XYZ file of C-alpha atoms in Angstrom:
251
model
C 12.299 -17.270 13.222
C 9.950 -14.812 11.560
C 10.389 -14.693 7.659
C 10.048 -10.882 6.403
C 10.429 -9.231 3.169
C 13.537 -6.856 3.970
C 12.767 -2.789 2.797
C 16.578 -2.620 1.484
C 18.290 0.759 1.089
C 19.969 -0.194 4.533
C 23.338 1.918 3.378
C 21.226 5.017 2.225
C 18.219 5.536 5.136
C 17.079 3.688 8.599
C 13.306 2.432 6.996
C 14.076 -0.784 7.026
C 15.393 -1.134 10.770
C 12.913 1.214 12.025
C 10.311 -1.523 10.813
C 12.158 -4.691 12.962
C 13.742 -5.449 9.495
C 10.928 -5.546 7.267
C 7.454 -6.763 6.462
C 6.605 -10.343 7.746
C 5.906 -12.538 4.491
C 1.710 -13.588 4.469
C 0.787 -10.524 6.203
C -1.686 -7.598 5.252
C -0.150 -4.231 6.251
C -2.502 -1.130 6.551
C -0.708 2.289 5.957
C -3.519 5.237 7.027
C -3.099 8.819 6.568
C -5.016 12.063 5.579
C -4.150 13.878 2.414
C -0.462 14.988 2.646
C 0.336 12.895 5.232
C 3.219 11.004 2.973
C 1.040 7.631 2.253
C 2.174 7.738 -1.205
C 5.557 8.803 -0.362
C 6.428 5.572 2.245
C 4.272 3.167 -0.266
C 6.815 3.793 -3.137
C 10.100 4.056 -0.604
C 8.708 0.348 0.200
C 8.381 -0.523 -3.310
C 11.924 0.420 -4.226
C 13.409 -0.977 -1.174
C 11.493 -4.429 -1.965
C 13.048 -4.450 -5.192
C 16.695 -3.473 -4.792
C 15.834 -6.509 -2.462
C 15.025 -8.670 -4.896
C 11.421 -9.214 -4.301
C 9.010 -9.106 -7.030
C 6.263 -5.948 -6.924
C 3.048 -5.101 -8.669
C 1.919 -1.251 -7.182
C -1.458 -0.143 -7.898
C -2.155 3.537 -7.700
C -5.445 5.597 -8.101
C -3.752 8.344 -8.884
C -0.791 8.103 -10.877
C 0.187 6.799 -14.721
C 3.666 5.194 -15.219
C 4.845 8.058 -16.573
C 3.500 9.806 -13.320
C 4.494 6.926 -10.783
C 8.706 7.148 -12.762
C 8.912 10.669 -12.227
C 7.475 11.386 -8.956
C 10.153 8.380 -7.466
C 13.516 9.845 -9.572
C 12.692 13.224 -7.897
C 13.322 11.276 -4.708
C 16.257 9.373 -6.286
C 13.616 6.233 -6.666
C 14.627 4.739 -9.675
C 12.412 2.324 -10.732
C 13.113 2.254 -14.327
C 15.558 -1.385 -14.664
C 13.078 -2.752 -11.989
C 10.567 -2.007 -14.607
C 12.210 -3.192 -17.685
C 13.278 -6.480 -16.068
C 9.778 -7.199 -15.309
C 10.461 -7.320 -11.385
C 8.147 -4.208 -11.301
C 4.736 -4.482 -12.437
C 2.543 -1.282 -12.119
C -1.212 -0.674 -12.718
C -3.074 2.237 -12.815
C -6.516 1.538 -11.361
C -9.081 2.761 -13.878
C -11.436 1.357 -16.659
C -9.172 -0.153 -18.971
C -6.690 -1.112 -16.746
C -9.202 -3.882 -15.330
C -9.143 -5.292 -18.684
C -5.890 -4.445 -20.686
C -4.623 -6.981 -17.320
C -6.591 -10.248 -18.464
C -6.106 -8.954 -22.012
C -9.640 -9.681 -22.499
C -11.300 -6.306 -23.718
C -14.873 -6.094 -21.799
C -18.192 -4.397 -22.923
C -19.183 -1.270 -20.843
C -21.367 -2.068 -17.996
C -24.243 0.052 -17.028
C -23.265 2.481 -14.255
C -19.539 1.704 -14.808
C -17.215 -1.256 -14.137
C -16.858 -3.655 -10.608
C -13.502 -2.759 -10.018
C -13.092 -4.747 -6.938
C -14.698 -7.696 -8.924
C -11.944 -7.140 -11.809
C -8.918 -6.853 -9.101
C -9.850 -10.736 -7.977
C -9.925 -11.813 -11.297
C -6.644 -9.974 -12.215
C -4.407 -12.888 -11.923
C -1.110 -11.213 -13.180
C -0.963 -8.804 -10.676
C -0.932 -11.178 -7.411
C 1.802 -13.354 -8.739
C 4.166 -11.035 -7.120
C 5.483 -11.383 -3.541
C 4.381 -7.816 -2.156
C 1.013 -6.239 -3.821
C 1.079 -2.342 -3.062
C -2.600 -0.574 -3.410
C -1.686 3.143 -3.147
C -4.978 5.047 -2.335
C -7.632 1.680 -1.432
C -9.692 3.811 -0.409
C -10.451 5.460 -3.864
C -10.657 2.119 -5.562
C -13.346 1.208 -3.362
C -15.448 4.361 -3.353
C -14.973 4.054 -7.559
C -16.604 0.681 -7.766
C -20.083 0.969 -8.337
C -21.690 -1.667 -6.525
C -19.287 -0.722 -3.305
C -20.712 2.838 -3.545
C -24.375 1.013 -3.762
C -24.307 -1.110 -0.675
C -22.512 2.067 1.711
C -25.411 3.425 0.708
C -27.650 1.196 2.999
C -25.058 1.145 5.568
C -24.095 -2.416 4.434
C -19.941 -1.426 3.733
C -18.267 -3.886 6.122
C -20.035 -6.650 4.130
C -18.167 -6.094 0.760
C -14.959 -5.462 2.939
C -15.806 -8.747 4.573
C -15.726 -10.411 1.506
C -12.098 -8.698 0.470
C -10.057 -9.331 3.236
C -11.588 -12.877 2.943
C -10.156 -12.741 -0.418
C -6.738 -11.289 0.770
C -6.600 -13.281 3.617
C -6.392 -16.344 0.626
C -3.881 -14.356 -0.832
C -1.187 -13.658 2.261
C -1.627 -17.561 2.756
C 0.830 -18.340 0.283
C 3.248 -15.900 2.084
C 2.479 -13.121 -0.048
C 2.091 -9.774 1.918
C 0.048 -6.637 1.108
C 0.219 -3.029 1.366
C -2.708 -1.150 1.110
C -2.613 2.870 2.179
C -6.314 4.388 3.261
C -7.001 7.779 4.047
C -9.168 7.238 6.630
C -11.388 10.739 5.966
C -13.006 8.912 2.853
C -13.823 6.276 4.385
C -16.690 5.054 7.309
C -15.878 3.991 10.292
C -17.853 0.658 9.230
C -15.748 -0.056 6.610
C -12.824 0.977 8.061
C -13.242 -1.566 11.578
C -13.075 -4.683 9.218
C -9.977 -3.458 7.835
C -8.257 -2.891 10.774
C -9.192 -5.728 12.692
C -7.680 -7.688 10.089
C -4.391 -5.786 9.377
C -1.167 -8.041 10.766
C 0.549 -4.638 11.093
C -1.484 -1.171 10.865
C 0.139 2.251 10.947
C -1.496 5.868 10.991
C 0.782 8.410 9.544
C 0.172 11.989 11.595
C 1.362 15.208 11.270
C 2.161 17.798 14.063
C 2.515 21.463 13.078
C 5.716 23.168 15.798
C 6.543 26.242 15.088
C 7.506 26.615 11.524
C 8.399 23.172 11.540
C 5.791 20.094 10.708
C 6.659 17.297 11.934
C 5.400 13.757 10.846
C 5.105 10.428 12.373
C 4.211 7.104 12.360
C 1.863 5.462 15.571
C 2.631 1.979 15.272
C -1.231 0.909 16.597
C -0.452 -3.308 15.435
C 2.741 -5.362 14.129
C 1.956 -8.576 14.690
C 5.038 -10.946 14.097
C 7.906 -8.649 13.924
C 11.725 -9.397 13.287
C 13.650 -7.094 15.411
C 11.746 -4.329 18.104
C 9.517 -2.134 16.482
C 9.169 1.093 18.323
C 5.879 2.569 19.055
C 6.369 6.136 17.345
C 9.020 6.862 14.355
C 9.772 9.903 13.038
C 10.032 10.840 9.668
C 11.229 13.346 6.964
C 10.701 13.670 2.909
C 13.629 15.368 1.389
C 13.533 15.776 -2.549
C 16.375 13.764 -3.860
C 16.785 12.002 -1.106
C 13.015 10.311 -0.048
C 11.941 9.590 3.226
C 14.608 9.864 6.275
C 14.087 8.435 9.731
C 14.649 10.852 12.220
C 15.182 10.902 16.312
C 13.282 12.854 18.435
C 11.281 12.816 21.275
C 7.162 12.628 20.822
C 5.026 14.418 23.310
């Protein structure tokens, strides 16, 4: 029987049976989508469904502070706050600092700025969790400095290589990943590793009708699912309420 980490909430929305039950545990699960597409949105509906679960967190975001991350979730009823407190919850902002306030070890500048890619590895607080969240990969990458040196020379699927070897020694102690990509910042080069070596890869897409836009998800890979996992679901994000499942037919 597969093992998953259940998405919770079952009693408020239909995420969590729309995705066979949950996440299987030791996977790597790849959540693409262009700007506005709601990768954000579904990365911290999993992260509050995981904990009201009782699985243990850490979300990193390129965007947003904790102040940010708490107040963007409570307008969609998220609340985040006990998880948080409890220490079930840990969040990271990806920048500078945050690379070193996690190792408490304050680090010199480095010429050209910092390896954060390097500094994630070494961050050993943040994989003790079950589920690691990376909300916007894509800008962590393209902020490390020696990443942005080798896609230079067309060499990108070499450091990427080297991560999901990494993550791959990660999700073998049942651990699973989330990591959400827009795939417009990113080359295809980089991008094939990636998704070759997602267990279950989604592409979020929008579809303008009418006056209406309607979003989706194209399952394209779930390797080891619980229950059936259907091949398009729709979706909704309603303030206060977060992301609905909806039922309608796909052309």
């Amino acid at each position: 029987m597969v093992s998953l980490y259940e998405l919770g909430l079952e009693e408020r929305d239909r995420v969590n049976p729309a995705f066979g039950g949950g996440f299987p545990k030791g996977s790597i699960v790849l959540l693409e989508g262009s700007h506005g597409a709601g990768k954000s949105v579904f990365a911290q509906r999993f992260c509050y469904g995981l904990c009201e679960s009782d699985t243990y967190v850490t979300y990193v975001s390129a965007e947003l502070t904790a102040g940010g991350l708490i107040k963007q979730m409570g307008s969609m009823d998220y609340d985040i706050v006990d998880h948080l407190l409890r220490e079930q919850l840990l969040f990271l902002h990806a920048d500078v600092d945050t690379r070193d306030t996690i190792n408490q070890r304050p680090g010199p500048e480095e010429a050209g700025g910092r390896e954060l890619i390097t500094k994630l590895m070494q961050a050993e607080t943040m994989w003790e969790s079950d589920v690691v969240i990376f909300d916007g990969f894509d800008a962590i990458l393209l902020h490390d400095p020696h990443y942005e040196a080798i896609s230079e020379h067309g060499d990108a699927d070499d450091i990427m290589q080297n991560m999901i070897t990494y993550f791959r020694q990660i999700v073998s102690q049942d651990k699973t990943l989330i990591l959400t990509v827009n795939p417009d910042s990113l080359s295809r080069t980089a991008l094939r590793p990636l998704r070759n070596a997602a267990d279950v890869y989604l592409s979020l897409e929008m579809e303008s009708v009418g006056s209406e836009v309607r979003r989706n998800i194209v399952v394209k890979k779930f390797a080891e699912m619980g229950n059936q996992v259907d091949d398009n679901i729709g979706y909704a994000v309603q303030s206060g309420r977060g992301i609905t499942i909806v039922t309608r037919t796909v052309a």
